[in-house]
């Protein structure tokens, strides 16, 4: 028995029918799984790399606050 997430329709499948429907979601060999747009696209990354203006990940600042104190204010 299958009941859709947002519907009230119930369906019954044989084991082979269920497997056939499941297999349709497996991508073919070499098929693209993800598409990146905007900031993460290959073109944007290549242009940033060429101009060397890529934004670097900020380094965390050392702090005197302990993990116990952070947990007390709900930040851990």
mmCIF file of C-alpha atoms in Angstrom:
data_model
loop_
_atom_site.group_PDB
_atom_site.id
_atom_site.type_symbol
_atom_site.label_atom_id
_atom_site.label_comp_id
_atom_site.label_asym_id
_atom_site.label_seq_id
_atom_site.Cartn_x
_atom_site.Cartn_y
_atom_site.Cartn_z
ATOM 1 C CA UNK A 1 0.000 0.000 0.000
ATOM 2 C CA UNK A 2 1.236 3.468 -0.862
ATOM 3 C CA UNK A 3 -0.334 6.710 0.279
ATOM 4 C CA UNK A 4 1.088 9.903 -1.155
ATOM 5 C CA UNK A 5 2.476 12.518 1.181
ATOM 6 C CA UNK A 6 -0.069 15.183 0.258
ATOM 7 C CA UNK A 7 -2.904 13.097 -1.166
ATOM 8 C CA UNK A 8 -5.527 10.760 0.127
ATOM 9 C CA UNK A 9 -5.208 8.328 -2.789
ATOM 10 C CA UNK A 10 -3.882 4.898 -1.884
ATOM 11 C CA UNK A 11 -2.245 2.573 -4.400
ATOM 12 C CA UNK A 12 -1.286 -1.085 -4.214
ATOM 13 C CA UNK A 13 1.723 -2.420 -6.118
ATOM 14 C CA UNK A 14 3.136 -5.848 -6.702
ATOM 15 C CA UNK A 15 6.794 -6.186 -5.761
ATOM 16 C CA UNK A 16 7.918 -6.028 -9.401
ATOM 17 C CA UNK A 17 5.799 -2.948 -10.150
ATOM 18 C CA UNK A 18 7.204 -1.191 -7.089
ATOM 19 C CA UNK A 19 10.775 -2.024 -8.119
ATOM 20 C CA UNK A 20 10.085 -0.805 -11.668
ATOM 21 C CA UNK A 21 8.900 2.555 -10.339
ATOM 22 C CA UNK A 22 11.851 2.789 -7.959
ATOM 23 C CA UNK A 23 14.412 2.045 -10.687
ATOM 24 C CA UNK A 24 13.161 4.956 -12.810
ATOM 25 C CA UNK A 25 14.728 7.318 -10.250
ATOM 26 C CA UNK A 26 18.240 5.897 -10.730
ATOM 27 C CA UNK A 27 20.193 8.137 -13.139
ATOM 28 C CA UNK A 28 21.782 6.705 -16.274
ATOM 29 C CA UNK A 29 25.554 6.313 -16.427
ATOM 30 C CA UNK A 30 27.163 9.726 -16.893
ATOM 31 C CA UNK A 31 23.913 11.614 -16.347
ATOM 32 C CA UNK A 32 24.302 14.926 -14.566
ATOM 33 C CA UNK A 33 22.896 14.812 -11.038
ATOM 34 C CA UNK A 34 23.382 18.402 -9.883
ATOM 35 C CA UNK A 35 23.144 21.710 -11.674
ATOM 36 C CA UNK A 36 24.876 24.728 -10.235
ATOM 37 C CA UNK A 37 23.640 28.232 -10.987
ATOM 38 C CA UNK A 38 24.852 31.680 -10.012
ATOM 39 C CA UNK A 39 27.750 31.889 -7.579
ATOM 40 C CA UNK A 40 28.519 28.139 -7.693
ATOM 41 C CA UNK A 41 28.335 27.664 -11.484
ATOM 42 C CA UNK A 42 31.470 26.604 -13.343
ATOM 43 C CA UNK A 43 31.543 29.868 -15.286
ATOM 44 C CA UNK A 44 31.354 32.045 -12.160
ATOM 45 C CA UNK A 45 33.973 29.984 -10.325
ATOM 46 C CA UNK A 46 36.291 30.114 -13.341
ATOM 47 C CA UNK A 47 35.922 33.891 -13.699
ATOM 48 C CA UNK A 48 36.656 34.408 -9.987
ATOM 49 C CA UNK A 49 39.669 32.125 -10.186
ATOM 50 C CA UNK A 50 41.005 34.023 -13.222
ATOM 51 C CA UNK A 51 40.715 37.416 -11.527
ATOM 52 C CA UNK A 52 41.833 35.988 -8.161
ATOM 53 C CA UNK A 53 39.064 37.797 -6.273
ATOM 54 C CA UNK A 54 37.458 34.696 -4.819
ATOM 55 C CA UNK A 55 36.106 35.311 -1.330
ATOM 56 C CA UNK A 56 38.044 33.245 1.184
ATOM 57 C CA UNK A 57 36.424 31.541 4.148
ATOM 58 C CA UNK A 58 36.897 33.694 7.252
ATOM 59 C CA UNK A 59 39.106 32.281 9.983
ATOM 60 C CA UNK A 60 37.414 31.917 13.374
ATOM 61 C CA UNK A 61 38.616 34.401 15.973
ATOM 62 C CA UNK A 62 40.218 33.060 19.133
ATOM 63 C CA UNK A 63 38.091 33.733 22.170
ATOM 64 C CA UNK A 64 38.493 33.529 25.936
ATOM 65 C CA UNK A 65 34.937 32.206 26.302
ATOM 66 C CA UNK A 66 34.796 28.498 27.165
ATOM 67 C CA UNK A 67 32.382 25.988 25.665
ATOM 68 C CA UNK A 68 30.638 25.765 29.018
ATOM 69 C CA UNK A 69 29.926 29.509 29.010
ATOM 70 C CA UNK A 70 28.704 29.351 25.387
ATOM 71 C CA UNK A 71 26.374 26.492 26.305
ATOM 72 C CA UNK A 72 25.008 28.608 29.151
ATOM 73 C CA UNK A 73 23.873 31.307 26.716
ATOM 74 C CA UNK A 74 22.624 28.773 24.140
ATOM 75 C CA UNK A 75 25.287 29.100 21.431
ATOM 76 C CA UNK A 76 26.536 25.515 21.468
#
